[in-house]
PDB file of C-alpha atoms in Angstrom:
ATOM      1  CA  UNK A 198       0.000   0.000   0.000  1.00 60.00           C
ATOM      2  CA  UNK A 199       2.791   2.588   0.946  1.00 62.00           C
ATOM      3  CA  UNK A 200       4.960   1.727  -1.994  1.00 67.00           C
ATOM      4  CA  UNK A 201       1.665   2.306  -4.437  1.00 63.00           C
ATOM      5  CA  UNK A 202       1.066   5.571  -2.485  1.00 61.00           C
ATOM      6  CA  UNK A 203       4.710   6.782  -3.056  1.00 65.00           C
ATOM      7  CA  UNK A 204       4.053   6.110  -6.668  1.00 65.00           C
ATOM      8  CA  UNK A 205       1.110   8.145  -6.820  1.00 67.00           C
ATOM      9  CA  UNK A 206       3.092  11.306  -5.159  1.00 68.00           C
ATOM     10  CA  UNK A 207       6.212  10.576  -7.740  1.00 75.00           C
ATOM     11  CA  UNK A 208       4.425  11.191 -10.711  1.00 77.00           C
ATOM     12  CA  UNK A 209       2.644  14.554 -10.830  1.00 84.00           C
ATOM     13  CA  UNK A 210      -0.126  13.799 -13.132  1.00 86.00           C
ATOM     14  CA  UNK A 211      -1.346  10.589 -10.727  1.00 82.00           C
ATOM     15  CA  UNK A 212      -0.991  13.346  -7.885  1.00 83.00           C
ATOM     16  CA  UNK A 213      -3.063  15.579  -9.586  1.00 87.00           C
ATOM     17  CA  UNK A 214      -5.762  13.081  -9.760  1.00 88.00           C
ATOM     18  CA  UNK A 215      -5.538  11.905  -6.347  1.00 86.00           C
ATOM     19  CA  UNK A 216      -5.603  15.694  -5.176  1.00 90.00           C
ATOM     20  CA  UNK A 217      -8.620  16.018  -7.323  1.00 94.00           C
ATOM     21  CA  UNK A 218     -10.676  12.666  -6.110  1.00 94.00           C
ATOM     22  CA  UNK A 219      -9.568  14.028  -2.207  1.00 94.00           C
ATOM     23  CA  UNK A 220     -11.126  17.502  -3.350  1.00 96.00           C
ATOM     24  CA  UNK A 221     -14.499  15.725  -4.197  1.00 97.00           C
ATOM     25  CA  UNK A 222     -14.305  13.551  -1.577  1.00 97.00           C
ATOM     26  CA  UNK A 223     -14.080  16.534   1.073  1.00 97.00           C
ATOM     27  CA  UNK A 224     -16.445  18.456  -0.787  1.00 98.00           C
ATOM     28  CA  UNK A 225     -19.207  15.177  -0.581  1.00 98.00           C
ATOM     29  CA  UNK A 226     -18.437  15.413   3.510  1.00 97.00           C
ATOM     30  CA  UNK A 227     -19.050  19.031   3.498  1.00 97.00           C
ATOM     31  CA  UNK A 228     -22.254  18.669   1.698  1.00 97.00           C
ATOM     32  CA  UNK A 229     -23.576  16.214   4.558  1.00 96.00           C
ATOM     33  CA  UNK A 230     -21.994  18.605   7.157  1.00 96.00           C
ATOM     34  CA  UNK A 231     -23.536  21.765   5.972  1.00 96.00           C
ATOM     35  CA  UNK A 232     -26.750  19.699   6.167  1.00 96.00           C
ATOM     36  CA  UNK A 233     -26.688  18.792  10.027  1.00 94.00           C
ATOM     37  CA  UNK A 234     -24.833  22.520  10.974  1.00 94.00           C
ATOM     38  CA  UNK A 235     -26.640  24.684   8.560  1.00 94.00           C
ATOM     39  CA  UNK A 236     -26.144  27.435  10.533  1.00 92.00           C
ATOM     40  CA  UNK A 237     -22.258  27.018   9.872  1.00 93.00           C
ATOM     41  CA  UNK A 238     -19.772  29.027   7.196  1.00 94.00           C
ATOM     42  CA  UNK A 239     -19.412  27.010   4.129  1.00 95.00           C
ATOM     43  CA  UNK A 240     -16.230  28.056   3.500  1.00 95.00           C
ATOM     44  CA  UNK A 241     -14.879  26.838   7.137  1.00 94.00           C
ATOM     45  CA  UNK A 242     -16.561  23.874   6.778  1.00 96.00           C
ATOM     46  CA  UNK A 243     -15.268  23.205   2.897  1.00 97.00           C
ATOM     47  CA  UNK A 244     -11.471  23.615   4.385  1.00 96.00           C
ATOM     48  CA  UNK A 245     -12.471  21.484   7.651  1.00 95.00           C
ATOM     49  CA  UNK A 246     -13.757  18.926   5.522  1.00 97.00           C
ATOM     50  CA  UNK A 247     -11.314  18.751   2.629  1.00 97.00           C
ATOM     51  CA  UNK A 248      -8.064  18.517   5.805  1.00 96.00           C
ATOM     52  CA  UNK A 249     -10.345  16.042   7.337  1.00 97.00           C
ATOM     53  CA  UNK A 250     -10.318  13.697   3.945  1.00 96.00           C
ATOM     54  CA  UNK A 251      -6.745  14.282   3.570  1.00 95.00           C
ATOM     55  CA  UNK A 252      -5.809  13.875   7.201  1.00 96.00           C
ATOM     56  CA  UNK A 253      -7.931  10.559   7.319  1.00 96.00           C
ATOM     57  CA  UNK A 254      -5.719   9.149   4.290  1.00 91.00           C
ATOM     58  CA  UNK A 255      -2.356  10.308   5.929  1.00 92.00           C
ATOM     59  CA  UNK A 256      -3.762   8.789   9.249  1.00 96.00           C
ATOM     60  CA  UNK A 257      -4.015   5.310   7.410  1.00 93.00           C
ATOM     61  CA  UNK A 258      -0.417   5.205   5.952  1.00 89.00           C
ATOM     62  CA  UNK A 259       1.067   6.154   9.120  1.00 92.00           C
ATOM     63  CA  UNK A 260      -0.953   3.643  10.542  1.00 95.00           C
ATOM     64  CA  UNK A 261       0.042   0.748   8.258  1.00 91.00           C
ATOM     65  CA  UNK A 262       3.423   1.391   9.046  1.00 90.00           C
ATOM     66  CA  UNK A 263       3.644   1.323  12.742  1.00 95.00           C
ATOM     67  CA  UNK A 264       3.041  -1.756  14.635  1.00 97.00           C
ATOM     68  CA  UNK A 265      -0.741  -3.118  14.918  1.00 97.00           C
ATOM     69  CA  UNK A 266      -1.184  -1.210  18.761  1.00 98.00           C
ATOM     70  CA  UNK A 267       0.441   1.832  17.882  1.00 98.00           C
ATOM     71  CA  UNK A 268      -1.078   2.283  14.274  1.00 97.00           C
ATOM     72  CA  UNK A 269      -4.662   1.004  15.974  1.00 98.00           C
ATOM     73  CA  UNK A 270      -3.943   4.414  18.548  1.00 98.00           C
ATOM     74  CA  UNK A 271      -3.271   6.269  15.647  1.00 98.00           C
ATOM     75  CA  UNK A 272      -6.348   5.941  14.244  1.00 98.00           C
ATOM     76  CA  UNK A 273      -8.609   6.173  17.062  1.00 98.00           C
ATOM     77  CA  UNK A 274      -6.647   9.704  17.827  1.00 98.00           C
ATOM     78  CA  UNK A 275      -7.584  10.770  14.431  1.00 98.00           C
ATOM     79  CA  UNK A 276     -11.072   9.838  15.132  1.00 97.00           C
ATOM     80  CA  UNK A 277     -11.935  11.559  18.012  1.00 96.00           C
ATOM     81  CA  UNK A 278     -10.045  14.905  16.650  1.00 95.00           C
ATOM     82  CA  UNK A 279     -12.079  14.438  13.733  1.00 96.00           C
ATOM     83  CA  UNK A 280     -15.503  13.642  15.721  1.00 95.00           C
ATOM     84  CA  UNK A 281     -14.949  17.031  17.798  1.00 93.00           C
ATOM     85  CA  UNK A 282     -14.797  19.057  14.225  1.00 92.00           C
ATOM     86  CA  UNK A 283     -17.922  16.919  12.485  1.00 92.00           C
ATOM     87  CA  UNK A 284     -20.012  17.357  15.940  1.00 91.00           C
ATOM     88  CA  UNK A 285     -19.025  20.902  16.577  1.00 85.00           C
ATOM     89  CA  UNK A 286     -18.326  22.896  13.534  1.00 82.00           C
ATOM     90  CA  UNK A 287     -18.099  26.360  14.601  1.00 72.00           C
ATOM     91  CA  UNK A 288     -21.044  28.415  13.550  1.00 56.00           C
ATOM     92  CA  UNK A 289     -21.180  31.981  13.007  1.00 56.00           C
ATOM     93  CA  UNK A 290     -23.263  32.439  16.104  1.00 54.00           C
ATOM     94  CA  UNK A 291     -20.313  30.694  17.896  1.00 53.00           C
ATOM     95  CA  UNK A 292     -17.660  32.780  16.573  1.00 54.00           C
ATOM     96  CA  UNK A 293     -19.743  35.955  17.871  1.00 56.00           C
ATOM     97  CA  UNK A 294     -20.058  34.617  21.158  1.00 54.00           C
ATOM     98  CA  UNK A 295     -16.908  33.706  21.782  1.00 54.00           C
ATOM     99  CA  UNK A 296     -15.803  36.959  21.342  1.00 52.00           C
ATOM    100  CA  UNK A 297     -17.831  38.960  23.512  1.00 51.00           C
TER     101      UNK A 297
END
């Protein structure tokens, strides 16, 4: 899996694609985040989703590299980091309050 993923990152035109399918990817979570926080900024929620889907993928080649209880730890930090974010975007009316 790693040495296909270093592939991918050598050649720029297989990089461009997998930038692109991470770009719809994050944009598909977005969608379904925007529809439980509608009250949220798109835009903060297009970049929080987008580093999401790109931090998930990193999280799984780390993972697959380290040793089963380490990688396993790995991943269950990335999940509750990225549960915080999809439970608790933060809204406009947020934002305002937490700067009074």
């Amino acid at each position: 899996m790693r040495d296909i993923w270093s592939g991918t990152q050598a050649d720029k035109q297989l990089m461009a694609l997998e930038l692109a399918e991470s770009r719809a990817c994050g944009a598909l979570l977005a969608s379904a985040m925007l529809r439980v926080h509608p009250d949220a900024d798109p835009k903060q929620i297009a970049s929080s989703a987008f580093l999401i889907w790109q931090l998930g993928e990193a999280t799984m080649r780390l993972a697959i590299s380290l040793n089963r209880t380490e990688g396993d730890a790995i991943v269950d930090a990335f999940k509750r980091i990225t549960l915080r974010e999809l439970l608790l975007p933060q809204s406009p009316r947020r934002r305002a309050a937490g700067r009074q």
